[in-house]
PDB file of C-alpha atoms in Angstrom:
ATOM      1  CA  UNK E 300       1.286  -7.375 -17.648  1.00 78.00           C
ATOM      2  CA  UNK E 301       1.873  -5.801 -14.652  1.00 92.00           C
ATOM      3  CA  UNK E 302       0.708  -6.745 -10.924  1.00 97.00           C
ATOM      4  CA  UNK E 303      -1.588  -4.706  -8.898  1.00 98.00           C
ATOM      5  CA  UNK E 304      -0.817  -5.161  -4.935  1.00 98.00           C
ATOM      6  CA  UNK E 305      -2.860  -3.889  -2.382  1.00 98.00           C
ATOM      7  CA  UNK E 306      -1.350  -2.347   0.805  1.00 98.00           C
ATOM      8  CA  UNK E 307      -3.211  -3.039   3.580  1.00 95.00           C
ATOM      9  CA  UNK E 308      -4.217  -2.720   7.230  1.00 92.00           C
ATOM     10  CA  UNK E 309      -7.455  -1.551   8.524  1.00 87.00           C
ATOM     11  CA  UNK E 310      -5.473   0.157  11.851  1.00 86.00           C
ATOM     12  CA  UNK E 311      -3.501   3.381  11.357  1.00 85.00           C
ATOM     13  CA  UNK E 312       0.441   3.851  11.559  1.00 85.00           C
ATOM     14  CA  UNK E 313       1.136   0.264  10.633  1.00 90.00           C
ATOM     15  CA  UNK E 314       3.475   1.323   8.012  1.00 92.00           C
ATOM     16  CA  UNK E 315       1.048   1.373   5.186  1.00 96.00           C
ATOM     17  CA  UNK E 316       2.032   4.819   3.217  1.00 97.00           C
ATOM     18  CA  UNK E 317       6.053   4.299   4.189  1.00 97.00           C
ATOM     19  CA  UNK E 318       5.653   1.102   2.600  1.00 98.00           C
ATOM     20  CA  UNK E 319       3.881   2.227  -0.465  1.00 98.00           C
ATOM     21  CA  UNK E 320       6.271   5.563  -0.854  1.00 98.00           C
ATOM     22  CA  UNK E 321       9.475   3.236  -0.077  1.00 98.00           C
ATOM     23  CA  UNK E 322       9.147  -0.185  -1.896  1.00 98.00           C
ATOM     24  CA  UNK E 323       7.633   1.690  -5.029  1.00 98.00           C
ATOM     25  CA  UNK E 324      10.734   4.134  -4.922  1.00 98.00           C
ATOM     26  CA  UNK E 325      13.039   0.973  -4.580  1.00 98.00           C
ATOM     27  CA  UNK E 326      11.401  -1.338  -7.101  1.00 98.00           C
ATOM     28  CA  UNK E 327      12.336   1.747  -9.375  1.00 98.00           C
ATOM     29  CA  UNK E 328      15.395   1.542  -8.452  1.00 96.00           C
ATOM     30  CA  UNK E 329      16.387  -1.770  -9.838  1.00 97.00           C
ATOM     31  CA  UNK E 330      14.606  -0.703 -12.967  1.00 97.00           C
ATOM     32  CA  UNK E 331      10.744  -1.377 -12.442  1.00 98.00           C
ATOM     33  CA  UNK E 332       8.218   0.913 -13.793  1.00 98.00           C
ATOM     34  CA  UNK E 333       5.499   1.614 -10.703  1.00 98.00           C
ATOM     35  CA  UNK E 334       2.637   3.062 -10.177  1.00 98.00           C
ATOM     36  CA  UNK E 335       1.452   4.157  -6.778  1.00 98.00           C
ATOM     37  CA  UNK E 336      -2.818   4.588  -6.662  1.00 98.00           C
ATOM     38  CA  UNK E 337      -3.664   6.371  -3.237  1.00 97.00           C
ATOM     39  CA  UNK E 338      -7.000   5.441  -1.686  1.00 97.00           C
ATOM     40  CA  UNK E 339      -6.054   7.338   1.713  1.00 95.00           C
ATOM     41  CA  UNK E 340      -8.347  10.335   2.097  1.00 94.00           C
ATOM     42  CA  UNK E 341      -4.982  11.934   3.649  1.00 94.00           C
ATOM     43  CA  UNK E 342      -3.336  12.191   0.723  1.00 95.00           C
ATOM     44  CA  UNK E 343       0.142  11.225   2.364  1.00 96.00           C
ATOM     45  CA  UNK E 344       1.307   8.657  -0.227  1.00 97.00           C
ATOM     46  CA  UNK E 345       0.977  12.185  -2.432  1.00 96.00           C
ATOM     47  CA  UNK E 346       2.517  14.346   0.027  1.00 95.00           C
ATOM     48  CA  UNK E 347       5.260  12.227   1.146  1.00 96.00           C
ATOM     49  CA  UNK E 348       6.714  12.668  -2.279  1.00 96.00           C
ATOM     50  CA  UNK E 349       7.056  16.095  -2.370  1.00 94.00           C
ATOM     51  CA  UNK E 350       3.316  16.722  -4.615  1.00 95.00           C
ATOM     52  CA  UNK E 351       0.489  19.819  -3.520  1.00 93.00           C
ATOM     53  CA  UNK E 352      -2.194  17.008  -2.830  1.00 93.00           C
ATOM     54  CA  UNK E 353      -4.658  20.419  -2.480  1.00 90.00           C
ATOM     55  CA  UNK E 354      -4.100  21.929  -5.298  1.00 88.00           C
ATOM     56  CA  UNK E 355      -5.071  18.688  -7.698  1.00 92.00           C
ATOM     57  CA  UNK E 356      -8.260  18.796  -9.303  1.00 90.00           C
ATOM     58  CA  UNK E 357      -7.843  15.017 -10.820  1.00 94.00           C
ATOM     59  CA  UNK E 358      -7.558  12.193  -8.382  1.00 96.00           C
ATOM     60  CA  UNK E 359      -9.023   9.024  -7.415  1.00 96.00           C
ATOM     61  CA  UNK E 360     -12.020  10.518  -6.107  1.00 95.00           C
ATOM     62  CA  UNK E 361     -12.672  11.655  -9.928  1.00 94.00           C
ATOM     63  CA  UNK E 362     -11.993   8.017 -10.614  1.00 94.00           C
ATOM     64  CA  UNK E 363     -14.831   6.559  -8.504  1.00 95.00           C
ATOM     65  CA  UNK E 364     -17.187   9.014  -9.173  1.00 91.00           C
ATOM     66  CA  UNK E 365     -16.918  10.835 -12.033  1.00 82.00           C
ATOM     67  CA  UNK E 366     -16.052   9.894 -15.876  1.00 81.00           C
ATOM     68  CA  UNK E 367     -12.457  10.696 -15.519  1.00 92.00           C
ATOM     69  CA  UNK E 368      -9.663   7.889 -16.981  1.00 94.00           C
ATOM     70  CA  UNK E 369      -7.429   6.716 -14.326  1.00 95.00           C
ATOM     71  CA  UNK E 370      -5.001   7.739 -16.936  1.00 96.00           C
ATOM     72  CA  UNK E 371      -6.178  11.279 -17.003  1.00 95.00           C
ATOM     73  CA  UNK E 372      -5.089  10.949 -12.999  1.00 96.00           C
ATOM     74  CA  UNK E 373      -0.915  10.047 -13.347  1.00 97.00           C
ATOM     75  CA  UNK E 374       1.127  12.442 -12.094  1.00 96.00           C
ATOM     76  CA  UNK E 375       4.841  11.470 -12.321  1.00 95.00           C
ATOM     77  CA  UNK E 376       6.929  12.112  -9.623  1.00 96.00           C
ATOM     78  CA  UNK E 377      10.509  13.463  -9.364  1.00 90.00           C
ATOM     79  CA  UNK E 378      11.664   9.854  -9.477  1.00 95.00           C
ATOM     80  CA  UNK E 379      12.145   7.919 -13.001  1.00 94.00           C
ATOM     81  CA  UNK E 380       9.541   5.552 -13.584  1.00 97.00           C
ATOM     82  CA  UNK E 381       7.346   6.423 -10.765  1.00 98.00           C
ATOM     83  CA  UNK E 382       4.068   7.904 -10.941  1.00 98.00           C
ATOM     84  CA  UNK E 383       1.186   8.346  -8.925  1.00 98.00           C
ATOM     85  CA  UNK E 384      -2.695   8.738  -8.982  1.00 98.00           C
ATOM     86  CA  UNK E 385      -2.483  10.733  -5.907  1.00 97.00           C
ATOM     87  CA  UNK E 386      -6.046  11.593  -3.284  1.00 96.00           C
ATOM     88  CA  UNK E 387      -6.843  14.370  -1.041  1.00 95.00           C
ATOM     89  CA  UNK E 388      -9.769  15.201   1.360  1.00 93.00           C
ATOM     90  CA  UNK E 389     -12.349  15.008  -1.181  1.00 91.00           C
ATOM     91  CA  UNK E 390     -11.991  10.743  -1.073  1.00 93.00           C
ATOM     92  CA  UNK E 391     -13.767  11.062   2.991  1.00 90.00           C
ATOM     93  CA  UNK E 392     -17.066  11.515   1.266  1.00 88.00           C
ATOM     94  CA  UNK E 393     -17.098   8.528  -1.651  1.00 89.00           C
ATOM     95  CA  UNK E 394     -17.859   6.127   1.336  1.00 84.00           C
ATOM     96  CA  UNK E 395     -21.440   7.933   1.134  1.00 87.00           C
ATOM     97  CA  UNK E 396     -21.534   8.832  -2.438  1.00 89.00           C
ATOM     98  CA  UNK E 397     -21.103   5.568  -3.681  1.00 87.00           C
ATOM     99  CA  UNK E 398     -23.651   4.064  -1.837  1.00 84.00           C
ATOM    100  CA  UNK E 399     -25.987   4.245  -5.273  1.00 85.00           C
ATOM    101  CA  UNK E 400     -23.337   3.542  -7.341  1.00 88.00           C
ATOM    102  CA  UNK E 401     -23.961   0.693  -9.601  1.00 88.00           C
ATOM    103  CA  UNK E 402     -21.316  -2.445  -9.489  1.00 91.00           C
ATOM    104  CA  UNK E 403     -19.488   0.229  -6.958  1.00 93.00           C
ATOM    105  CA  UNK E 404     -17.174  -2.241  -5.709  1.00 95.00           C
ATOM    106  CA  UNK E 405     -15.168  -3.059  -8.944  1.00 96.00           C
ATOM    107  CA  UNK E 406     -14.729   1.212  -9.916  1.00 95.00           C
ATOM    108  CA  UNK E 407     -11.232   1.171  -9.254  1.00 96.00           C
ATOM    109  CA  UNK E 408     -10.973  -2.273 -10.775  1.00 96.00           C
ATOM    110  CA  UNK E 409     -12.266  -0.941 -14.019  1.00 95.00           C
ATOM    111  CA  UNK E 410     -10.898   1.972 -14.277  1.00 94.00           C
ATOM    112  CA  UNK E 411      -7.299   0.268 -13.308  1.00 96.00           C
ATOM    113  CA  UNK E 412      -7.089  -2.122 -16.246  1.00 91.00           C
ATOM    114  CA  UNK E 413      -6.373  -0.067 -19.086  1.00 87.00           C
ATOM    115  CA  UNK E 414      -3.341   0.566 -17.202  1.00 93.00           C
ATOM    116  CA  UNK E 415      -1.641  -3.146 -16.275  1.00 91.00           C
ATOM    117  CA  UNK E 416       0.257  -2.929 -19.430  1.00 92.00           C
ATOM    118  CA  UNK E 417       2.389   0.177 -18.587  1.00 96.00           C
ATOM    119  CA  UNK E 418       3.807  -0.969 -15.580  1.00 97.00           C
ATOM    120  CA  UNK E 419       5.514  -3.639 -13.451  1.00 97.00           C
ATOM    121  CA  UNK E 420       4.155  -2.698 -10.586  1.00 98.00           C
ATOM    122  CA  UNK E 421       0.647  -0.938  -9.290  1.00 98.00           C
ATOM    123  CA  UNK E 422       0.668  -0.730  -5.334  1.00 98.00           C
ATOM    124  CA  UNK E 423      -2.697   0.581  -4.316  1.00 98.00           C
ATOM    125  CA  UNK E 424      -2.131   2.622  -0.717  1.00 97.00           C
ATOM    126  CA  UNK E 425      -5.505   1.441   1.031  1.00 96.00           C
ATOM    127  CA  UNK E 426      -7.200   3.749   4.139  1.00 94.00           C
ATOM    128  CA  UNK E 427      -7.133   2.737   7.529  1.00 91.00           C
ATOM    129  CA  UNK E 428     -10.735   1.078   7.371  1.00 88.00           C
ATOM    130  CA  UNK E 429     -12.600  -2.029   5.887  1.00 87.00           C
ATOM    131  CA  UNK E 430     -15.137  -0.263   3.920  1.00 91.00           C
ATOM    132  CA  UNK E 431     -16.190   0.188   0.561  1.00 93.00           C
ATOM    133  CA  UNK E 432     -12.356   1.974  -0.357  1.00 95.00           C
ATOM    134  CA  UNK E 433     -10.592  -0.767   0.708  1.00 95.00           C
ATOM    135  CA  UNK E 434     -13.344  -2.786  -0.943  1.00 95.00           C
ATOM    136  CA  UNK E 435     -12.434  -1.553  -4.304  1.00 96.00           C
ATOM    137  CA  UNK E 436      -8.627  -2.032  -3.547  1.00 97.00           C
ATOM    138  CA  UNK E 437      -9.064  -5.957  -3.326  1.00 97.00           C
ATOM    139  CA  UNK E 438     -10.956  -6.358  -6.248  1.00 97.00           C
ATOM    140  CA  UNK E 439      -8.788  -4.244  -8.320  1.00 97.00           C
ATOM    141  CA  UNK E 440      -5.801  -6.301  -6.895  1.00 98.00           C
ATOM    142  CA  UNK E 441      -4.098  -9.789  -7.930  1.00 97.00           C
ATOM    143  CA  UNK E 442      -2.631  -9.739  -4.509  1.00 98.00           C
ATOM    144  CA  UNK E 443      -2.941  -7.846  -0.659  1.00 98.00           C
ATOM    145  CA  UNK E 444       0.453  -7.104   1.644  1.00 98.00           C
ATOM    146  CA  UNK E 445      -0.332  -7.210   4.844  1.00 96.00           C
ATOM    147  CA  UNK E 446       1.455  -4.361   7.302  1.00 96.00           C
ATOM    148  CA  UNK E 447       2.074  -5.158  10.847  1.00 94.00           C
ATOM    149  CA  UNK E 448       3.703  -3.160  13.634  1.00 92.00           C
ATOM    150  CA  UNK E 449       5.523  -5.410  15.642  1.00 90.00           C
ATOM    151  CA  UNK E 450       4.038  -4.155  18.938  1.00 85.00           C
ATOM    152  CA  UNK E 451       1.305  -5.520  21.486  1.00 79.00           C
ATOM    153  CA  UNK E 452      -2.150  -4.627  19.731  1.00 80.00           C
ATOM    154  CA  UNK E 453      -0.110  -6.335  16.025  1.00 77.00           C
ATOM    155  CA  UNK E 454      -2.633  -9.399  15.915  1.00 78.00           C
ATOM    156  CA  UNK E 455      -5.656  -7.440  17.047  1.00 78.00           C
ATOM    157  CA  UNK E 456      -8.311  -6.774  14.823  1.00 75.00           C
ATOM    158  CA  UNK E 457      -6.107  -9.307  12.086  1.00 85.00           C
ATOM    159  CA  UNK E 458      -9.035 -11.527  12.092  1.00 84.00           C
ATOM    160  CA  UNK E 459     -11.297  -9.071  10.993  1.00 86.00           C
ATOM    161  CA  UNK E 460      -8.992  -8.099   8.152  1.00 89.00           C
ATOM    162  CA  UNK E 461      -8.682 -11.727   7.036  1.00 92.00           C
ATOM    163  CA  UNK E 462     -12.098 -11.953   6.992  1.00 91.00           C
ATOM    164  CA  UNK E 463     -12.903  -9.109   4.372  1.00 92.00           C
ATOM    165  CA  UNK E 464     -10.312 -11.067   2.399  1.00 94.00           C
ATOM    166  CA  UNK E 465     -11.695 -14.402   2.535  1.00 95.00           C
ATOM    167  CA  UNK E 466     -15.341 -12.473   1.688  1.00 94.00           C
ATOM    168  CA  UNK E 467     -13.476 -10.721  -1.644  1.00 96.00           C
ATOM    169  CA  UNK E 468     -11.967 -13.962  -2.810  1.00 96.00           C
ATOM    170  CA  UNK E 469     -15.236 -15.932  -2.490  1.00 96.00           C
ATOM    171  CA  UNK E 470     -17.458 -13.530  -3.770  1.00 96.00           C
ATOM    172  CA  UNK E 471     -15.874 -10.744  -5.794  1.00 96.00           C
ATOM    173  CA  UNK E 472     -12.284 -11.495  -6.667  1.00 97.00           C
ATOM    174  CA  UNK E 473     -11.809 -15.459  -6.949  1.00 96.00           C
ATOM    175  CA  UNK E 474      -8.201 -14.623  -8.086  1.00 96.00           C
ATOM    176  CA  UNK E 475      -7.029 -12.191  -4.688  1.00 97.00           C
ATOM    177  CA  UNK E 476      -3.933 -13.984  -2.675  1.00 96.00           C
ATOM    178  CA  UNK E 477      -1.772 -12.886   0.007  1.00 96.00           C
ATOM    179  CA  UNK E 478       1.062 -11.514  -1.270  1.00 97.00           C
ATOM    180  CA  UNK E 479       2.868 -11.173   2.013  1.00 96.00           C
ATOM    181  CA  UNK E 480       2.722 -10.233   5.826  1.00 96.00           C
ATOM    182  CA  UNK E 481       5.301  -6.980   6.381  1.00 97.00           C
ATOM    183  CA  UNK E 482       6.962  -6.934   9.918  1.00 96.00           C
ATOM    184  CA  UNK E 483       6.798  -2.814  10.499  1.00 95.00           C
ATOM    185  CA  UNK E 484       8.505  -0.465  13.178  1.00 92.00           C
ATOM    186  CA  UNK E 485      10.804  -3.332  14.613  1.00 93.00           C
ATOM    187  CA  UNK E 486      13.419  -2.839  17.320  1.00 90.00           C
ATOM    188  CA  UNK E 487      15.135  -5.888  17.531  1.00 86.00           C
ATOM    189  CA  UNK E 488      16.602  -4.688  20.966  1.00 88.00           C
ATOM    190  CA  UNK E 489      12.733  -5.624  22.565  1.00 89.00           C
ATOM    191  CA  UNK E 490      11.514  -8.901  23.891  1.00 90.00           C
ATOM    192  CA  UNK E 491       7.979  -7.809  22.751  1.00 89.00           C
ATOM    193  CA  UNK E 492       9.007  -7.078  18.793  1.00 91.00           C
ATOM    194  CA  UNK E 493      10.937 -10.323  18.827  1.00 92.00           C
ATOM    195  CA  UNK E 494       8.048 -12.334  20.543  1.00 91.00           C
ATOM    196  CA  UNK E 495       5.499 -10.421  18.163  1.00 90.00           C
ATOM    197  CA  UNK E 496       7.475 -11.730  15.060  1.00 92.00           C
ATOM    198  CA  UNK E 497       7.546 -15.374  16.165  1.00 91.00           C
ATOM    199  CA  UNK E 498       4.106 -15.326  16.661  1.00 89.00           C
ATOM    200  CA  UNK E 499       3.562 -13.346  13.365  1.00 91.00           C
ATOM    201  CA  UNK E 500       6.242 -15.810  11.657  1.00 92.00           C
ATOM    202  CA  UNK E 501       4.007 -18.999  13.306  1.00 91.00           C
ATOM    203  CA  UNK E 502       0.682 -17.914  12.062  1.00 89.00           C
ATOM    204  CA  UNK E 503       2.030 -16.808   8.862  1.00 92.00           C
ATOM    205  CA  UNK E 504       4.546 -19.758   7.689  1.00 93.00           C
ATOM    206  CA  UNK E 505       6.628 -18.716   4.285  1.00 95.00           C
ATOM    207  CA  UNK E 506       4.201 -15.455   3.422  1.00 96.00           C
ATOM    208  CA  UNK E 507       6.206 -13.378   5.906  1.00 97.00           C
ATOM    209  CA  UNK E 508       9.000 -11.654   3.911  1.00 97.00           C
ATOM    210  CA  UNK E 509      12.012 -11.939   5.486  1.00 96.00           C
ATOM    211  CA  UNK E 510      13.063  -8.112   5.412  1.00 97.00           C
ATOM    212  CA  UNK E 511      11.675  -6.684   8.476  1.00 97.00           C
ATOM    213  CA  UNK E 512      11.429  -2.460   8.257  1.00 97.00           C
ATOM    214  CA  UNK E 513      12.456  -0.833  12.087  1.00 95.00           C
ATOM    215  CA  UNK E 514      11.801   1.427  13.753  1.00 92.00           C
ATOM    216  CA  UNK E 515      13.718   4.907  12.184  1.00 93.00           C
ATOM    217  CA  UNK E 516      13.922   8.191  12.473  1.00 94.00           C
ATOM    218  CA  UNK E 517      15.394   8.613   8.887  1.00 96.00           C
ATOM    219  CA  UNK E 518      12.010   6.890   7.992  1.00 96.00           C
ATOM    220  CA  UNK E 519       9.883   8.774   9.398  1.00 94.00           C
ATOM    221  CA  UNK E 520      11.418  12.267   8.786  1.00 96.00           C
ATOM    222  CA  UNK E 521      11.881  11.652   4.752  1.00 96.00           C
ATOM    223  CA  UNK E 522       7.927  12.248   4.001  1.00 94.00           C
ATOM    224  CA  UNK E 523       8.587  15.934   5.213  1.00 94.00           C
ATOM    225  CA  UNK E 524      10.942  16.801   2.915  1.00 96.00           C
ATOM    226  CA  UNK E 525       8.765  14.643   0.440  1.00 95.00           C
ATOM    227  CA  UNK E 526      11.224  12.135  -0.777  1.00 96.00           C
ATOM    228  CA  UNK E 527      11.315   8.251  -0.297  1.00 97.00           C
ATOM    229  CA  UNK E 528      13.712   6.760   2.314  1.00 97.00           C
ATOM    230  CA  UNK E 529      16.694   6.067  -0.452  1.00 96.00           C
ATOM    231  CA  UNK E 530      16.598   9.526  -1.848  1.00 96.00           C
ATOM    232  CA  UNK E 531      16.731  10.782   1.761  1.00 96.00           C
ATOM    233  CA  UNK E 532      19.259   8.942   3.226  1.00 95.00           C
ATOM    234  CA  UNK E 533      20.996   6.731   0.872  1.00 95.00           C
ATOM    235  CA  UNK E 534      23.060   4.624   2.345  1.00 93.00           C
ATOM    236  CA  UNK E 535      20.504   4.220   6.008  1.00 96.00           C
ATOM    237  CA  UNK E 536      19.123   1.366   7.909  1.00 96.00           C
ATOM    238  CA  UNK E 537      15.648   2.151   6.256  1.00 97.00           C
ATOM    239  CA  UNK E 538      17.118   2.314   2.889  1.00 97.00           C
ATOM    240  CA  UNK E 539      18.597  -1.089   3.133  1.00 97.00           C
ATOM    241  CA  UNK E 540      15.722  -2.193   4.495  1.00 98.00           C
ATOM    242  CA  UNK E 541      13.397  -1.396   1.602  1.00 98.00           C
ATOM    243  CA  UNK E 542      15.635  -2.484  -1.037  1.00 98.00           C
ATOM    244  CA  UNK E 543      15.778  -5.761   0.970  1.00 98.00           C
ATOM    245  CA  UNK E 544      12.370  -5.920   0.622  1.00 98.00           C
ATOM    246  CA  UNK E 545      11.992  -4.816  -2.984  1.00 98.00           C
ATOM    247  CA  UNK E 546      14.278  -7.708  -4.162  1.00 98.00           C
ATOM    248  CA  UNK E 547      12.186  -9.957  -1.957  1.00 97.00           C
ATOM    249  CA  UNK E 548       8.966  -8.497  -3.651  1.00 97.00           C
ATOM    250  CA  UNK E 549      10.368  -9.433  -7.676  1.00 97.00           C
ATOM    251  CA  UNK E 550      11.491 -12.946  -6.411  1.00 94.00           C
ATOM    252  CA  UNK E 551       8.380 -13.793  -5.527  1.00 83.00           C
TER     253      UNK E 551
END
C-alpha cells in the first residue's frame, strides 16, 4: 500500500515543486514506483519535467470537478516508474467552483484511493495557499512535509500552517502526521541560514530530516530543460542532496 505525502507550504519559493520533481525522481532511483499529483495552478511540477502542461485536456482539475478517474489523469514521464497527474491554469478557478460541491474536501481523497496500490510513493505538490486545494491535499494524505527556506521570514506565517493541520487531523483526517520539516535554499556560509536551522531544529526536535537542500544554481536551472536535478547534473551538490534525502524519506 503505498503512502500519500503532502508537500507543503502556504508561502511561495520555499522549495515545494523542486522538492516534489527531485525526491520523486530520486525515490525512483533506488527502485520506488512514484507518483507525483500537482495541485499548483502553475503547472510547474508538470513543466519542470519536460511535459506541455497547456496542451492537456485531463488533469486534476477534471479530478475535482468532473467524473474523470484519477487514473484516466497519469501521464508517465521520461523517467522509469514515475508518473504524474499533472495541472495547469484551469485549477485557479476550483477554489470557486467547488464551493457547492458536496463532501468537497475529501475529492482528491476519493478519487486518490483506487490508486495506493500501484505505487510506493504519491507526493501531492500543494499551491502556495491554505484553501480548499491544499484542503483536499491533507485529507487525501497519511502524512504533510513541511518546506522551509532557511532565510529571515522561514517561521513566519508557520503557525498558521500548523494550524490548518491541527484543524484536518481533528476534524477531517484523524490519521494526518508530520512527516517531516525540509531545510530549503541553505548556504551554510551565512550566520542567518545556520541560526534559522537551530531554531527550525529546536522547534522541530527529530521531524527535521537531516539532509538539508542549498542553495544551487544546478537546482534551479534543471526545471528549464525539464528534467529533475539527478538527470541534470548527476554527480552535483543538489543531486546528492536529494538522494540524501530520499534514503532519509524510506527509513522513516
Amino acid at each position: 500500500m503505498g503512502k500519500i505525502i503532502s508537500i507543503s507550504n502556504q508561502k511561495g519559493g520555499v522549495g515545494k515543486t523542486t522538492t516534489a520533481i527531485n525526491l520523486a525522481s530520486c525515490l525512483c532511483e533506488i527502485g520506488k514506483k512514484v507518483l507525483i499529483v500537482d495541485l499548483d495552478p502553475q503547472g510547474n511540477s508538470g513543466s519542470g519535467l519536460g511535459i506541455s502542461i497547456h496542451e492537456i485536456e485531463k488533469t486534476t482539475y477534471e479530478i475535482l470537478l468532473a467524473d474523470v478517474t484519477a487514473r484516466e489523469c497519469i501521464i508517465k514521464t521520461g523517467i522509469d516508474n514515475l508518473h504524474i497527474i499533472p495541472s495547469n491554469i484551469n485549477l485557479s478557478g476550483s477554489e470557486v467552483d467547488l464551493l457547492e460541491v458536496d463532501k468537497r474536501e475529501y475529492r482528491l481523497k476519493d478519487a486518490l484511493n483506487d490508486l495506493r496500490s500501484d505505487y510506493d510513493f504519491v507526493l501531492i505538490d500543494c499551491p502556495p495557499s491554505l484553501g480548499i486545494l491544499t484542503i483536499n491535499a491533507l485529507c487525501a494524505s497519511d502524512s504533510v512535509m513541511i518546506t522551509l527556506q532557511t532565510e529571515y521570514f522561514a517561521l513566519e506565517g508557520l503557525s498558521q500552517l500548523m494550524k490548518i493541520i491541527s484543524m484536518v487531523q481533528s476534524a477531517l483526517n484523524q490519521s494526518l502526521e508530520l512527516e517531516g520539516v525540509l531545510l530549503t535554499m541553505y548556504d551554510k556560509r551565512t550566520n542567518l541560514a545556520n541560526q534559522v536551522a537551530e531554531d527550525v531544529r529546536n522547534y522541530f526536535h527529530e521531524k527535521v530530516y537531516q539532509t538539508m537542500i542549498p542553495r544551487n544554481i544546478k537546482l534551479s536551472e534543471a526545471p528549464s530543460f525539464g528534467k529533475p536535478i539527478n538527470l541534470y547534473d548527476a554527480e552535483g551538490i543538489g543531486t546528492q542532496s536529494y538522494r540524501s534525502l530520499a534514503k532519509e524519506v524510506v527509513a522513516r
